[in-house]
Structure formats: C-alpha cells, structure tokens
Amino acid sequence: MQRACEMVQSLLKTQAAQQRTPYHPFCCQILQLMLKEGLIRGYTVEGNRITVLLKHYQGAPVIRNIRVVSKPTRDIWLLPHELKFRTRFNTGLWIMQTPVGVVSHRDCIEMGIGGKVIFAVNNGFQHWC
C-alpha cells in the first residue's frame, strides 16, 4: 500500500500533461476518486501500465500539493467525529481508506464512518502529532 501511495504522489507532483505508472488496483481506486472529485482529467489502464491525464487550470496544475499522511511506521486513523472536527475549516481533500473502499473525507462524514487518512491534497500544512 505504501509503495502505491508514493507512486501516486510522485505522479501528481508535476507540470506534465500526462504520466505513466505500473498498474496496481489500489492506485486505480485512488485515481477513480480523484477523477470523481475533478482533480484529474482521466486515466486509462493498458496492460500493466496506467496512464494518468493530469488537469491544469489557467496554466497551473489543479493539484498544488499532495502529501502521503499515513506511513508504514505511523498510520493515522480517524473516527467520524474526529474527522469532522479536523476538517471544519478545510478547503482541500483528504483521501481515506475505509471498509467501503477509498473515499473522500466528505463522504466519510456523510456516511458516518472513519478510516485511515492516505493523502492530503491541496490542504496546506497539517500537523498530525
């Protein structure tokens, strides 16, 4: 899982119009959520490779910053009430791994479930300790 996270993170920190990466089912779940949230233009799976079409707005990438939050040495798990409290002034997106799959923090709050925080996208700086 960590390797897939690092792969997606490095993919999205670029000015290029598209990127390619090795196939992993977890990457596809993350990319599907990012497509739904409007952070990428799309992606295609070709054999054992994924091509990601990155989105730009007015000459700048839509994804300004992306960070891996949970690491192998320290997973960050949040319950629904903790998630709501931490994101009350948040304009970015947290990508969460939950029992129902990879979803946004907004969907977690709406469904009343918690999960592991995988990525923070366009959030600025957040301390977790």
Coordinates of N, CA and C in Angstrom, one line a residue:
M1 N 0.8 -1.2 0.0 CA 0.0 0.0 0.0 C 0.9 1.2 0.0
Q2 N 1.9 1.3 0.8 CA 2.8 2.5 0.9 C 3.4 2.7 -0.4
R3 N 3.9 1.7 -1.1 CA 4.5 1.9 -2.4 C 3.5 2.5 -3.4
A4 N 2.3 2.0 -3.4 CA 1.3 2.6 -4.3 C 1.0 4.1 -4.0
C5 N 1.0 4.4 -2.7 CA 0.8 5.8 -2.3 C 1.9 6.7 -2.8
E6 N 3.2 6.2 -2.6 CA 4.3 7.0 -3.1 C 4.3 7.2 -4.6
M7 N 3.9 6.1 -5.3 CA 3.8 6.1 -6.7 C 2.8 7.2 -7.2
V8 N 1.6 7.2 -6.6 CA 0.6 8.2 -7.0 C 1.1 9.6 -6.6
Q9 N 1.7 9.8 -5.5 CA 2.1 11.1 -5.0 C 3.2 11.6 -6.0
S10 N 4.1 10.8 -6.4 CA 5.2 11.3 -7.3 C 4.6 11.5 -8.7
L11 N 3.6 10.8 -9.1 CA 2.9 11.0 -10.4 C 2.3 12.4 -10.5
L12 N 1.7 12.8 -9.4 CA 0.9 14.0 -9.4 C 1.6 15.3 -9.1
K13 N 2.9 15.2 -8.7 CA 3.7 16.4 -8.4 C 4.5 16.8 -9.7
T14 N 3.8 17.3 -10.7 CA 4.5 17.6 -12.0 C 3.7 18.6 -12.8
Q15 N 4.4 19.2 -13.7 CA 3.7 20.1 -14.7 C 3.3 19.4 -16.0
A16 N 3.6 18.1 -16.1 CA 3.4 17.4 -17.4 C 1.8 17.2 -17.5
A17 N 1.4 17.0 -18.8 CA 0.0 16.8 -19.1 C -0.4 15.4 -18.8
Q18 N 0.5 14.4 -18.8 CA 0.2 13.0 -18.5 C 1.4 12.3 -17.9
Q19 N 1.1 11.3 -17.2 CA 2.1 10.5 -16.5 C 1.8 9.0 -16.7
R20 N 2.8 8.1 -16.6 CA 2.6 6.7 -16.7 C 3.2 6.0 -15.4
T21 N 2.5 5.0 -15.0 CA 3.0 4.2 -13.8 C 2.6 2.8 -13.9
P22 N 3.3 1.9 -13.2 CA 2.9 0.5 -13.2 C 1.5 0.3 -12.6
Y23 N 0.7 -0.7 -13.0 CA -0.6 -0.9 -12.6 C -0.6 -1.5 -11.2
H24 N -1.6 -1.0 -10.4 CA -1.8 -1.6 -9.0 C -3.3 -1.3 -8.8
P25 N -4.1 -2.2 -8.3 CA -5.5 -2.0 -8.1 C -5.8 -0.8 -7.1
F26 N -5.0 -0.7 -6.1 CA -5.1 0.4 -5.1 C -5.0 1.8 -5.8
C27 N -4.0 1.9 -6.7 CA -3.8 3.1 -7.5 C -5.1 3.5 -8.3
C28 N -5.7 2.5 -8.8 CA -6.9 2.7 -9.6 C -8.1 3.2 -8.7
Q29 N -8.2 2.7 -7.5 CA -9.2 3.2 -6.6 C -9.0 4.7 -6.3
I30 N -7.7 5.0 -6.0 CA -7.3 6.4 -5.7 C -7.6 7.3 -6.9
L31 N -7.2 6.9 -8.1 CA -7.4 7.7 -9.3 C -8.9 7.8 -9.6
Q32 N -9.7 6.8 -9.4 CA -11.1 6.9 -9.6 C -11.7 8.0 -8.7
L33 N -11.3 8.1 -7.4 CA -11.8 9.1 -6.5 C -11.4 10.5 -7.0
M34 N -10.1 10.6 -7.4 CA -9.6 11.9 -7.9 C -10.3 12.3 -9.1
L35 N -10.7 11.4 -10.0 CA -11.4 11.7 -11.2 C -12.8 12.2 -10.8
K36 N -13.5 11.6 -9.8 CA -14.8 12.0 -9.4 C -14.7 13.4 -8.7
E37 N -13.6 13.7 -8.0 CA -13.5 15.0 -7.4 C -13.0 16.1 -8.3
G38 N -12.7 15.7 -9.5 CA -12.2 16.7 -10.5 C -10.8 17.1 -10.4
L39 N -9.9 16.3 -9.8 CA -8.5 16.6 -9.7 C -7.7 16.2 -10.9
I40 N -8.2 15.2 -11.6 CA -7.5 14.7 -12.8 C -8.5 14.6 -14.0
R41 N -8.0 14.6 -15.2 CA -8.9 14.6 -16.4 C -9.3 13.1 -16.7
G42 N -8.5 12.2 -16.3 CA -8.9 10.8 -16.5 C -7.7 9.9 -16.4
Y43 N -7.9 8.6 -16.6 CA -6.8 7.6 -16.6 C -7.2 6.4 -17.4
T44 N -6.2 5.7 -18.0 CA -6.5 4.5 -18.7 C -5.6 3.4 -18.3
V45 N -6.0 2.2 -18.2 CA -5.2 1.1 -17.9 C -4.9 0.3 -19.2
E46 N -3.6 0.2 -19.5 CA -3.2 -0.5 -20.7 C -2.2 -1.6 -20.3
G47 N -2.7 -2.8 -20.2 CA -1.9 -4.0 -19.7 C -1.5 -3.8 -18.3
N48 N -0.2 -3.7 -18.0 CA 0.3 -3.5 -16.7 C 0.7 -2.1 -16.4
R49 N 0.2 -1.1 -17.2 CA 0.6 0.3 -17.0 C -0.7 1.2 -16.9
I50 N -0.6 2.3 -16.2 CA -1.7 3.2 -16.0 C -1.2 4.6 -16.6
T51 N -2.0 5.2 -17.5 CA -1.7 6.5 -18.0 C -2.7 7.5 -17.3
V52 N -2.1 8.5 -16.6 CA -2.9 9.4 -15.9 C -2.9 10.8 -16.7
L53 N -4.1 11.3 -17.0 CA -4.2 12.6 -17.7 C -4.4 13.7 -16.6
L54 N -3.4 14.5 -16.4 CA -3.4 15.5 -15.3 C -4.2 16.7 -15.8
K55 N -4.8 17.4 -14.8 CA -5.7 18.5 -15.1 C -4.9 19.8 -14.8
H56 N -5.0 20.8 -15.7 CA -4.5 22.1 -15.4 C -5.6 23.2 -15.6
Y57 N -5.4 24.3 -14.8 CA -6.4 25.4 -14.9 C -5.6 26.7 -15.0
Q58 N -5.8 27.5 -16.0 CA -5.1 28.7 -16.2 C -3.6 28.5 -16.2
G59 N -3.1 27.5 -16.8 CA -1.7 27.2 -16.9 C -1.0 26.6 -15.7
A60 N -1.8 26.4 -14.7 CA -1.2 25.8 -13.4 C -1.9 24.5 -13.1
P61 N -1.1 23.5 -12.5 CA -1.8 22.2 -12.2 C -2.9 22.4 -11.1
V62 N -3.9 21.6 -11.3 CA -5.0 21.7 -10.3 C -4.5 21.2 -8.9
I63 N -3.7 20.2 -8.9 CA -3.1 19.7 -7.7 C -1.9 20.5 -7.3
R64 N -2.1 21.4 -6.4 CA -1.0 22.3 -5.9 C 0.0 21.5 -5.0
N65 N -0.5 20.8 -4.1 CA 0.4 19.9 -3.3 C -0.4 18.7 -2.9
I66 N 0.4 17.6 -2.7 CA -0.2 16.3 -2.3 C 0.8 15.7 -1.3
R67 N 0.4 15.2 -0.2 CA 1.2 14.6 0.8 C 0.7 13.2 1.2
V68 N 1.6 12.3 1.4 CA 1.2 11.0 2.0 C 1.1 11.2 3.5
V69 N 0.0 10.9 4.1 CA -0.2 11.2 5.5 C 0.2 10.0 6.4
S70 N -0.5 8.8 6.1 CA -0.2 7.6 6.8 C 1.1 7.0 6.2
K71 N 1.9 6.5 7.1 CA 3.2 5.9 6.7 C 3.2 4.5 7.3
P72 N 4.1 3.7 6.8 CA 4.2 2.3 7.4 C 4.5 2.3 8.9
T73 N 5.3 3.3 9.4 CA 5.6 3.4 10.8 C 4.5 4.0 11.6
R74 N 3.6 4.8 11.0 CA 2.6 5.5 11.7 C 1.3 5.7 10.9
D75 N 0.3 4.9 11.1 CA -0.9 5.0 10.4 C -1.8 6.1 11.2
I76 N -2.5 6.9 10.4 CA -3.4 7.9 11.0 C -4.8 7.4 10.8
W77 N -5.5 7.0 11.8 CA -6.9 6.6 11.8 C -7.7 7.6 12.5
L78 N -8.8 8.0 11.9 CA -9.7 8.9 12.5 C -11.2 8.4 12.5
L79 N -11.8 8.6 13.6 CA -13.2 8.3 13.8 C -14.0 9.5 13.1
P80 N -15.3 9.3 12.8 CA -16.1 10.3 12.1 C -16.1 11.6 12.9
H81 N -16.3 11.6 14.2 CA -16.3 12.9 14.9 C -15.0 13.6 14.9
E82 N -13.9 12.9 15.0 CA -12.5 13.5 14.9 C -12.3 14.1 13.5
L83 N -12.8 13.3 12.5 CA -12.7 13.8 11.1 C -13.4 15.1 10.9
K84 N -14.6 15.2 11.4 CA -15.4 16.4 11.3 C -14.8 17.6 12.0
F85 N -14.2 17.3 13.1 CA -13.5 18.4 13.9 C -12.3 18.9 13.2
R86 N -11.5 17.9 12.7 CA -10.2 18.3 12.0 C -10.4 19.0 10.6
T87 N -11.5 18.7 10.0 CA -11.7 19.3 8.6 C -12.7 20.4 8.6
R88 N -13.1 21.0 9.7 CA -14.1 22.0 9.8 C -13.8 23.3 9.0
F89 N -12.5 23.6 8.9 CA -12.0 24.8 8.1 C -11.2 24.4 6.9
N90 N -11.4 23.1 6.5 CA -10.5 22.6 5.4 C -11.1 22.8 4.0
T91 N -10.3 23.3 3.1 CA -10.8 23.5 1.7 C -10.3 22.5 0.8
G92 N -9.3 21.7 1.2 CA -8.7 20.7 0.4 C -9.5 19.3 0.5
L93 N -8.8 18.3 0.2 CA -9.4 17.0 0.1 C -8.5 16.0 0.9
W94 N -9.1 15.2 1.7 CA -8.4 14.1 2.3 C -8.9 12.8 1.7
I95 N -8.0 11.9 1.2 CA -8.4 10.7 0.7 C -8.2 9.6 1.8
M96 N -9.3 8.9 2.0 CA -9.4 8.0 3.1 C -9.6 6.5 2.7
Q97 N -8.9 5.6 3.4 CA -9.2 4.2 3.1 C -10.1 3.7 4.2
T98 N -11.3 3.2 3.8 CA -12.3 2.8 4.7 C -12.8 1.4 4.4
P99 N -13.6 0.8 5.3 CA -14.2 -0.5 5.0 C -15.0 -0.6 3.7
V100 N -15.5 0.6 3.2 CA -16.3 0.6 2.0 C -15.4 1.0 0.8
G101 N -14.1 1.1 0.9 CA -13.2 1.5 -0.2 C -12.5 2.8 0.1
V102 N -12.0 3.3 -1.0 CA -11.3 4.6 -1.0 C -12.3 5.7 -1.2
V103 N -12.5 6.6 -0.3 CA -13.5 7.7 -0.4 C -12.9 9.0 0.2
S104 N -13.5 10.1 -0.1 CA -13.1 11.4 0.4 C -13.5 11.6 1.8
H105 N -12.9 12.6 2.5 CA -13.3 12.8 3.9 C -14.7 13.3 4.0
R106 N -15.2 14.0 3.0 CA -16.6 14.5 3.0 C -17.6 13.3 3.0
D107 N -17.3 12.3 2.1 CA -18.1 11.1 2.1 C -18.1 10.4 3.4
C108 N -16.9 10.3 4.0 CA -16.8 9.6 5.3 C -17.7 10.3 6.4
I109 N -17.7 11.6 6.4 CA -18.5 12.4 7.4 C -20.0 12.1 7.1
E110 N -20.3 12.2 5.8 CA -21.7 12.0 5.4 C -22.2 10.6 5.7
M111 N -21.4 9.5 5.5 CA -21.7 8.2 5.8 C -21.6 7.8 7.3
G112 N -20.9 8.7 8.1 CA -20.7 8.4 9.5 C -19.7 7.3 9.8
I113 N -18.7 7.2 8.9 CA -17.6 6.2 9.1 C -16.3 6.9 9.2
G114 N -15.3 6.2 9.8 CA -14.0 6.7 9.9 C -13.1 5.8 9.0
G115 N -11.8 6.1 9.1 CA -10.8 5.3 8.3 C -9.4 5.9 8.4
K116 N -8.6 5.3 7.6 CA -7.2 5.7 7.6 C -7.0 6.8 6.5
V117 N -6.3 7.9 6.9 CA -6.0 9.0 6.1 C -4.8 8.7 5.2
I118 N -5.0 8.6 3.9 CA -3.9 8.2 3.0 C -3.2 9.5 2.5
F119 N -4.0 10.4 1.8 CA -3.4 11.6 1.2 C -4.1 12.8 1.7
A120 N -3.4 13.9 1.7 CA -3.9 15.3 1.8 C -3.6 16.0 0.5
V121 N -4.6 16.5 -0.1 CA -4.5 17.2 -1.4 C -4.9 18.6 -1.3
N122 N -4.0 19.5 -1.7 CA -4.3 21.0 -1.6 C -4.8 21.5 -0.3
N123 N -4.2 20.9 0.8 CA -4.6 21.3 2.1 C -3.7 22.3 2.9
G124 N -2.6 22.6 2.3 CA -1.7 23.4 3.1 C -0.9 22.5 4.0
F125 N -0.7 22.9 5.2 CA 0.1 22.1 6.2 C -0.8 21.7 7.3
Q126 N -0.7 20.4 7.7 CA -1.5 19.9 8.8 C -0.6 19.1 9.7
H127 N -0.5 19.4 10.9 CA 0.2 18.6 11.9 C -0.6 17.4 12.4
W128 N 0.0 16.2 12.5 CA -0.7 15.0 12.9 C -0.3 14.5 14.2
C129 N 0.7 15.1 14.9 CA 1.2 14.7 16.2 C 0.6 15.6 17.3

